[in-house]
Amino acid sequence: MLKSRIIPCLDVNEGRVVKGVKFQNLRDAGDPVELSFHYQDQGADELVLLDVTATRQERIAMLETIERVRQKLSIPLTVGGGIGSIEDAGRLLNAGADKVSINSAAVRNPDLIEAMSARFGAQCTVVAIDAKKQGEIFQVLTRSGTTAEAIDAVAWAARAEALGAGEILLTSFDRDGTRSGYDLPMLSAVTDACSLPVIASGGADSVAHMVEAFEHGAHAVLAASIFHDANMTVGEVKRKLAAAGVHVRTD
Amino acid sequence: MIQIINTGVANIRSLQAAFDRLDLTWNLTVSAEEITTATHVVLPGVGAFAAAAESIDQLGLRKAIIDRINHRESATLCICLGMQLLCESSEESQSAKGLGIIPKAITRFGEGVKIPQLGWNEVRPVDNGPYLAGEAYFANSYRLETAPDGWGAAETDYGGTFISSIWRGRTLACQFHPELSGTWGESVLTQWIEGITC
């Protein structure tokens, strides 16, 4: 049977891994190549590298970071952040990404999902959705959480699937970096509305939070703080998940 | 020297990096002659069945690949879509013509599972073959349902059983990505390189 995946996430700014709270107040958390290898060694099932830099020059440096990480990594690598076109996606794949995650650009131009899926395949087209609770709905946010869109995350996930996405990376803005657990109602709403694999992101602080996410339909969980601050290794997390009855990869 | 067939539609950086880590030299090829004479050839595959099949024909490589795989002493590795291309056809693109080495059709996963299958799953050899059981990374929406006659095979469960790898002579074809399957994946690549004959 398919295993539940544990995915450490590295936010990369100017060639360094950083971590913030609610997408703000970035602090240094290490070298991306070193950390990637370290997490792979601990048993990470996959890695996500998010480019949180803004300038064009920094983006070119990001390609170099991806190349260096790829040479070391024998597990899948997803890269996201600032991808605006199919050419951008192609450059990241050539640098060594296995999957490309698009966010703001997909909201602005949903045809990009279709174009990427046709060119590179659904398995390589990840749609990242950042959202927060707004009244009765989960409102989509773009531009690193700074722009609220008039779009419901649940409907958007279903549309992304119809357009050819292969996976959804669902981040709760309300929970990001707060260590208060994943947004379970949002996770359930999205996994009910969409038949793609969904990666839950934002808020993990314990194995119990991850178990909850898997119980609410997540296929994978993303976590950053919990691993960067070394309060738990990926291996420890997986052993505890296995003990709680979650099927994880063990070798 | 490992010749990697460059169909132009596959993302092969991960594969190149995996060979680099094993200190093996590789080259990208679109030459029928190199495909015929190389000690090791890889038919990689990410992308669509029709696009890859068309690319093989446009490059004039169909016969060289078929002959190589039918000549069982040549080490050939077919990955993901590369394995599917060995068959006659795929539900993904009805009109496209596969290599037809295996008289079977590739089908889409059925109801009740998330498509694509993305993630790690268990690979179990059906008989005691040379390739060991392990956990491998998959990224596929289509699969081979039953093992072809005359080939060894491994199975995996995803909404029922499907064939996750097959081998015959020195050809290994796997639906999973050995280059993304950690240390176990590396051991599969090493076994293929070192010339296990099935």
mmCIF file of C-alpha atoms in Angstrom, chain A residues 8 20 23 30 77 79 83 88 91 97 112 142 150 155 160 172 174 178 196 233 251:
data_model
loop_
_atom_site.group_PDB
_atom_site.id
_atom_site.type_symbol
_atom_site.label_atom_id
_atom_site.label_comp_id
_atom_site.label_asym_id
_atom_site.label_seq_id
_atom_site.Cartn_x
_atom_site.Cartn_y
_atom_site.Cartn_z
ATOM 1 C CA PRO A 8 10.476 18.603 5.264
ATOM 2 C CA GLY A 20 9.103 32.721 9.552
ATOM 3 C CA PHE A 23 5.182 34.194 6.276
ATOM 4 C CA GLY A 30 20.896 26.708 7.648
ATOM 5 C CA LEU A 77 12.417 17.250 -4.989
ATOM 6 C CA VAL A 79 10.432 23.360 -6.074
ATOM 7 C CA ILE A 83 7.051 30.562 -11.028
ATOM 8 C CA ASP A 88 10.192 29.155 -15.519
ATOM 9 C CA ARG A 91 14.198 25.897 -16.062
ATOM 10 C CA ALA A 97 13.435 19.546 -9.701
ATOM 11 C CA LEU A 112 -0.771 27.632 -16.800
ATOM 12 C CA THR A 142 -1.493 34.920 -3.139
ATOM 13 C CA ALA A 150 -12.107 36.330 -4.106
ATOM 14 C CA ALA A 155 -13.529 25.212 -5.246
ATOM 15 C CA ALA A 160 -6.976 22.772 -10.369
ATOM 16 C CA SER A 172 -2.998 27.254 6.219
ATOM 17 C CA ASP A 174 -3.610 31.013 10.010
ATOM 18 C CA THR A 178 2.270 28.836 14.939
ATOM 19 C CA LEU A 196 -5.849 14.447 -5.965
ATOM 20 C CA THR A 233 14.295 14.078 13.649
ATOM 21 C CA ASP A 251 13.922 1.641 5.059
#
